[in-house]
Structures are given as C-alpha cells and as structure tokens.
PDB file of C-alpha atoms in Angstrom:
ATOM      1  CA  ARG A  13     146.070  83.921   2.182  1.00 78.00           C
ATOM      2  CA  ASP A  14     143.371  81.404   1.267  1.00 85.00           C
ATOM      3  CA  THR A  15     140.299  82.381  -0.657  1.00 89.00           C
ATOM      4  CA  ASP A  16     137.089  82.156   1.336  1.00 87.00           C
ATOM      5  CA  GLU A  17     136.105  79.015  -0.577  1.00 85.00           C
ATOM      6  CA  THR A  18     139.457  77.295   0.048  1.00 88.00           C
ATOM      7  CA  TYR A  19     139.353  78.094   3.739  1.00 88.00           C
ATOM      8  CA  LEU A  20     135.781  76.896   4.136  1.00 87.00           C
ATOM      9  CA  ALA A  21     136.422  73.697   2.181  1.00 84.00           C
ATOM     10  CA  ARG A  22     139.297  72.905   4.527  1.00 85.00           C
ATOM     11  CA  HIS A  23     137.541  73.786   7.794  1.00 84.00           C
ATOM     12  CA  ARG A  24     133.833  73.064   7.234  1.00 85.00           C
ATOM     13  CA  GLU A  25     133.159  69.441   6.338  1.00 80.00           C
ATOM     14  CA  SER A  26     129.872  70.058   4.531  1.00 87.00           C
ATOM     15  CA  PHE A  27     130.980  73.082   2.493  1.00 93.00           C
ATOM     16  CA  ALA A  28     132.386  71.277  -0.576  1.00 93.00           C
ATOM     17  CA  GLY A  29     129.371  68.974  -0.793  1.00 95.00           C
ATOM     18  CA  SER A  30     126.978  71.869  -0.400  1.00 96.00           C
ATOM     19  CA  MET A  31     128.696  73.808  -3.192  1.00 96.00           C
ATOM     20  CA  MET A  32     128.419  70.746  -5.451  1.00 97.00           C
ATOM     21  CA  VAL A  33     124.703  70.380  -4.652  1.00 98.00           C
ATOM     22  CA  ASN A  34     124.084  74.112  -5.053  1.00 97.00           C
ATOM     23  CA  GLN A  35     125.753  74.174  -8.500  1.00 97.00           C
ATOM     24  CA  ARG A  36     123.652  71.291  -9.811  1.00 98.00           C
ATOM     25  CA  LEU A  37     120.239  72.486  -8.651  1.00 97.00           C
ATOM     26  CA  THR A  38     117.991  74.738 -10.686  1.00 95.00           C
ATOM     27  CA  PRO A  39     116.110  77.716  -9.235  1.00 95.00           C
ATOM     28  CA  ASP A  40     112.808  75.813  -9.474  1.00 96.00           C
ATOM     29  CA  SER A  41     114.074  72.768  -7.554  1.00 97.00           C
ATOM     30  CA  LYS A  42     113.132  72.039  -3.954  1.00 97.00           C
ATOM     31  CA  THR A  43     115.631  69.916  -2.053  1.00 98.00           C
ATOM     32  CA  LEU A  44     115.577  68.169   1.313  1.00 98.00           C
ATOM     33  CA  ALA A  45     119.061  68.086   2.866  1.00 98.00           C
ATOM     34  CA  VAL A  46     119.669  65.310   5.398  1.00 98.00           C
ATOM     35  CA  GLY A  47     122.848  65.201   7.453  1.00 95.00           C
ATOM     36  CA  THR A  48     123.811  68.857   7.456  1.00 95.00           C
ATOM     37  CA  SER A  49     122.552  71.796   9.440  1.00 92.00           C
ATOM     38  CA  GLU A  50     124.484  74.340   7.374  1.00 93.00           C
ATOM     39  CA  LEU A  51     121.811  75.365   4.921  1.00 94.00           C
ATOM     40  CA  PHE A  52     123.049  78.945   4.683  1.00 92.00           C
ATOM     41  CA  TRP A  53     125.535  78.025   1.909  1.00 90.00           C
ATOM     42  CA  PHE A  54     122.746  77.498  -0.616  1.00 95.00           C
ATOM     43  CA  THR A  55     121.391  80.009  -3.099  1.00 94.00           C
ATOM     44  CA  VAL A  56     118.520  77.720  -4.188  1.00 94.00           C
ATOM     45  CA  SER A  57     115.579  76.369  -2.199  1.00 91.00           C
ATOM     46  CA  VAL A  58     116.867  73.776   0.268  1.00 96.00           C
ATOM     47  CA  ARG A  59     115.026  72.526   3.333  1.00 97.00           C
ATOM     48  CA  GLY A  60     116.405  70.654   6.315  1.00 97.00           C
ATOM     49  CA  GLY A  61     117.182  71.035   9.969  1.00 95.00           C
ATOM     50  CA  GLY A  62     119.295  73.594  11.731  1.00 92.00           C
ATOM     51  CA  ASN A  63     121.354  73.124  14.863  1.00 91.00           C
ATOM     52  CA  PHE A  64     119.690  70.728  17.318  1.00 90.00           C
ATOM     53  CA  ASP A  65     116.934  69.903  14.766  1.00 94.00           C
ATOM     54  CA  GLY A  66     118.012  66.285  14.272  1.00 92.00           C
ATOM     55  CA  PRO A  67     114.928  64.954  16.108  1.00 92.00           C
ATOM     56  CA  ARG A  68     112.632  67.027  13.863  1.00 95.00           C
ATOM     57  CA  VAL A  69     114.310  65.744  10.704  1.00 97.00           C
ATOM     58  CA  ALA A  70     114.153  62.168  12.029  1.00 96.00           C
ATOM     59  CA  ALA A  71     110.455  62.570  12.812  1.00 97.00           C
ATOM     60  CA  TYR A  72     109.770  63.933   9.315  1.00 98.00           C
ATOM     61  CA  LEU A  73     111.581  60.975   7.723  1.00 98.00           C
ATOM     62  CA  ASP A  74     109.794  58.416   9.891  1.00 97.00           C
ATOM     63  CA  ALA A  75     107.423  56.411   7.681  1.00 98.00           C
ATOM     64  CA  ARG A  76     106.072  52.869   7.484  1.00 98.00           C
ATOM     65  CA  SER A  77     107.885  52.174   4.217  1.00 98.00           C
ATOM     66  CA  SER A  78     110.027  53.758   1.531  1.00 98.00           C
ATOM     67  CA  ASP A  79     106.867  54.057  -0.577  1.00 98.00           C
ATOM     68  CA  ASP A  80     105.221  56.094   2.190  1.00 98.00           C
ATOM     69  CA  LEU A  81     108.337  58.244   2.540  1.00 98.00           C
ATOM     70  CA  ILE A  82     108.564  59.016  -1.177  1.00 98.00           C
ATOM     71  CA  ALA A  83     104.838  59.828  -1.183  1.00 98.00           C
ATOM     72  CA  ARG A  84     105.426  62.354   1.630  1.00 98.00           C
ATOM     73  CA  LEU A  85     108.391  63.904  -0.181  1.00 98.00           C
ATOM     74  CA  ARG A  86     106.403  64.227  -3.396  1.00 98.00           C
ATOM     75  CA  TYR A  87     103.366  65.643  -1.590  1.00 98.00           C
ATOM     76  CA  ASP A  88     105.590  68.278   0.010  1.00 98.00           C
ATOM     77  CA  GLY A  89     106.962  69.220  -3.411  1.00 98.00           C
ATOM     78  CA  PHE A  90     110.524  67.950  -3.085  1.00 98.00           C
ATOM     79  CA  THR A  91     112.325  67.365  -6.367  1.00 98.00           C
ATOM     80  CA  HIS A  92     115.718  66.402  -4.934  1.00 98.00           C
ATOM     81  CA  LEU A  93     117.305  64.799  -1.902  1.00 98.00           C
ATOM     82  CA  ALA A  94     120.807  65.731  -0.693  1.00 98.00           C
ATOM     83  CA  ILE A  95     122.363  63.194   1.665  1.00 98.00           C
ATOM     84  CA  TYR A  96     125.410  63.963   3.823  1.00 97.00           C
ATOM     85  CA  PRO A  97     126.404  60.556   5.268  1.00 96.00           C
ATOM     86  CA  ALA A  98     128.916  62.021   7.742  1.00 92.00           C
ATOM     87  CA  GLY A  99     126.044  63.848   9.455  1.00 92.00           C
ATOM     88  CA  ILE A 100     123.783  60.809   9.851  1.00 94.00           C
ATOM     89  CA  ARG A 101     124.080  58.410  12.780  1.00 90.00           C
ATOM     90  CA  SER A 102     122.113  55.454  13.988  1.00 85.00           C
ATOM     91  CA  ALA A 103     119.668  56.236  16.772  1.00 77.00           C
ATOM     92  CA  GLU A 104     122.091  55.373  19.548  1.00 71.00           C
ATOM     93  CA  ARG A 105     123.035  57.727  22.326  1.00 66.00           C
ATOM     94  CA  PRO A 106     125.087  60.743  21.188  1.00 63.00           C
ATOM     95  CA  GLU A 107     128.794  60.712  21.952  1.00 68.00           C
ATOM     96  CA  SER A 108     129.016  64.467  22.479  1.00 70.00           C
ATOM     97  CA  ILE A 109     127.003  67.673  22.428  1.00 68.00           C
ATOM     98  CA  LEU A 110     128.139  68.153  18.806  1.00 68.00           C
ATOM     99  CA  ASP A 111     126.277  64.957  17.897  1.00 71.00           C
ATOM    100  CA  ASP A 112     123.081  66.501  19.236  1.00 76.00           C
ATOM    101  CA  GLU A 113     123.848  69.841  17.602  1.00 85.00           C
ATOM    102  CA  ARG A 114     124.837  68.749  14.112  1.00 83.00           C
ATOM    103  CA  MET A 115     123.864  65.115  13.599  1.00 88.00           C
ATOM    104  CA  VAL A 116     120.646  63.442  12.550  1.00 93.00           C
ATOM    105  CA  ARG A 117     120.133  60.187  14.433  1.00 92.00           C
ATOM    106  CA  LEU A 118     117.846  57.788  12.583  1.00 94.00           C
ATOM    107  CA  PRO A 119     116.445  54.451  13.756  1.00 93.00           C
ATOM    108  CA  PRO A 120     117.246  51.404  11.565  1.00 94.00           C
ATOM    109  CA  HIS A 121     113.816  51.338   9.866  1.00 96.00           C
ATOM    110  CA  THR A 122     114.124  55.015   8.901  1.00 96.00           C
ATOM    111  CA  LEU A 123     117.624  54.464   7.501  1.00 96.00           C
ATOM    112  CA  ALA A 124     116.267  51.516   5.518  1.00 96.00           C
ATOM    113  CA  ASN A 125     113.389  53.624   4.168  1.00 98.00           C
ATOM    114  CA  LEU A 126     115.788  56.403   3.167  1.00 97.00           C
ATOM    115  CA  GLN A 127     117.961  53.847   1.372  1.00 97.00           C
ATOM    116  CA  GLY A 128     114.819  52.474  -0.291  1.00 98.00           C
ATOM    117  CA  VAL A 129     113.965  55.930  -1.586  1.00 98.00           C
ATOM    118  CA  THR A 130     117.460  56.518  -2.972  1.00 98.00           C
ATOM    119  CA  GLY A 131     117.582  53.012  -4.433  1.00 97.00           C
ATOM    120  CA  SER A 132     114.149  52.780  -6.051  1.00 97.00           C
ATOM    121  CA  HIS A 133     112.600  56.234  -6.267  1.00 98.00           C
ATOM    122  CA  ALA A 134     115.557  58.459  -7.136  1.00 98.00           C
ATOM    123  CA  VAL A 135     118.455  58.833  -9.548  1.00 98.00           C
ATOM    124  CA  LEU A 136     121.929  59.749  -8.333  1.00 98.00           C
ATOM    125  CA  VAL A 137     122.860  63.069  -9.920  1.00 98.00           C
ATOM    126  CA  ALA A 138     126.285  63.475  -8.303  1.00 98.00           C
ATOM    127  CA  ALA A 139     128.364  62.368  -5.339  1.00 98.00           C
ATOM    128  CA  GLU A 140     131.175  64.664  -4.360  1.00 96.00           C
ATOM    129  CA  GLY A 141     132.602  66.511  -1.372  1.00 94.00           C
ATOM    130  CA  GLY A 142     130.812  64.362   1.172  1.00 95.00           C
ATOM    131  CA  ALA A 143     127.342  64.817  -0.337  1.00 98.00           C
ATOM    132  CA  MET A 144     125.148  62.763  -2.620  1.00 98.00           C
ATOM    133  CA  LEU A 145     122.481  64.516  -4.675  1.00 98.00           C
ATOM    134  CA  TYR A 146     119.485  62.528  -5.898  1.00 98.00           C
ATOM    135  CA  ALA A 147     116.708  63.600  -8.248  1.00 98.00           C
ATOM    136  CA  LEU A 148     113.406  62.151  -7.069  1.00 98.00           C
ATOM    137  CA  ARG A 149     111.317  60.369  -9.689  1.00 95.00           C
TER     138      ARG A 149
END
C-alpha cells in the first residue's frame, strides 16, 4: 500500500539522499557521486561508479593534494559533488561481498583530500537523507 517513493525510501538507503540531490541540481550541472552505485535514480547528469566500481572511483579520486583533486574535478567539468558517507569506507579489507559491490574504499590520504575539497573548494548546498551535496567553487 506504500507509494513507490515511500517503499524505496524505507528499503534503499541511498534513495532519499539521491532524491534530495536530484531536486537541487539544475539540468546544466554535472555531479560526481561518491559512496553510491545507484545512479539510476537521477534525472540530471550524475557520474560515479556502478556495482563493483569502488576501485575505479578510488583511483579517480587519488591525487597528491586537495588542490590537485579540485583541479581534476574542474578540468572534467564537475560543478557539484554528492557525498554518501554510508557508502565510503577506509581502505581496509572488505567485511563482505556487499562491501566490494556497493562501497568505495579510500586510503587515508584520499579521504583527507576529499575532505579538503569539501572544506576549502566547495559550499555545502544541502545535507539530507544520507547525502551531502556540495557546489564546487
């Protein structure tokens, strides 16, 4: 008897956050989503990894500094960054196959660079439903 949205919000952890991000983005935005592999909820341009793509996302985010990372994001045309903390783990060994399937494991220096980007090179637009949306400056 639930609506589709109510059911999904209850059973898919990233759904509410993705709907919040989707509602706040404009059609001309280009967003990198980190910590979710469920990009099919979006109606605007969002990039990120799919199932088992955590190593690819981690490799893309690997940079010498937060300045280098923001330069890469700008060069690639990103205007926003959507962070899903529940889907990000430190680079330790996965606890289950679901960690490999859905999680992004980042080494400490990459986590620090990502925090440097969100702290110095971005403005928090909204934080809701397990997602944080940043506009890159």
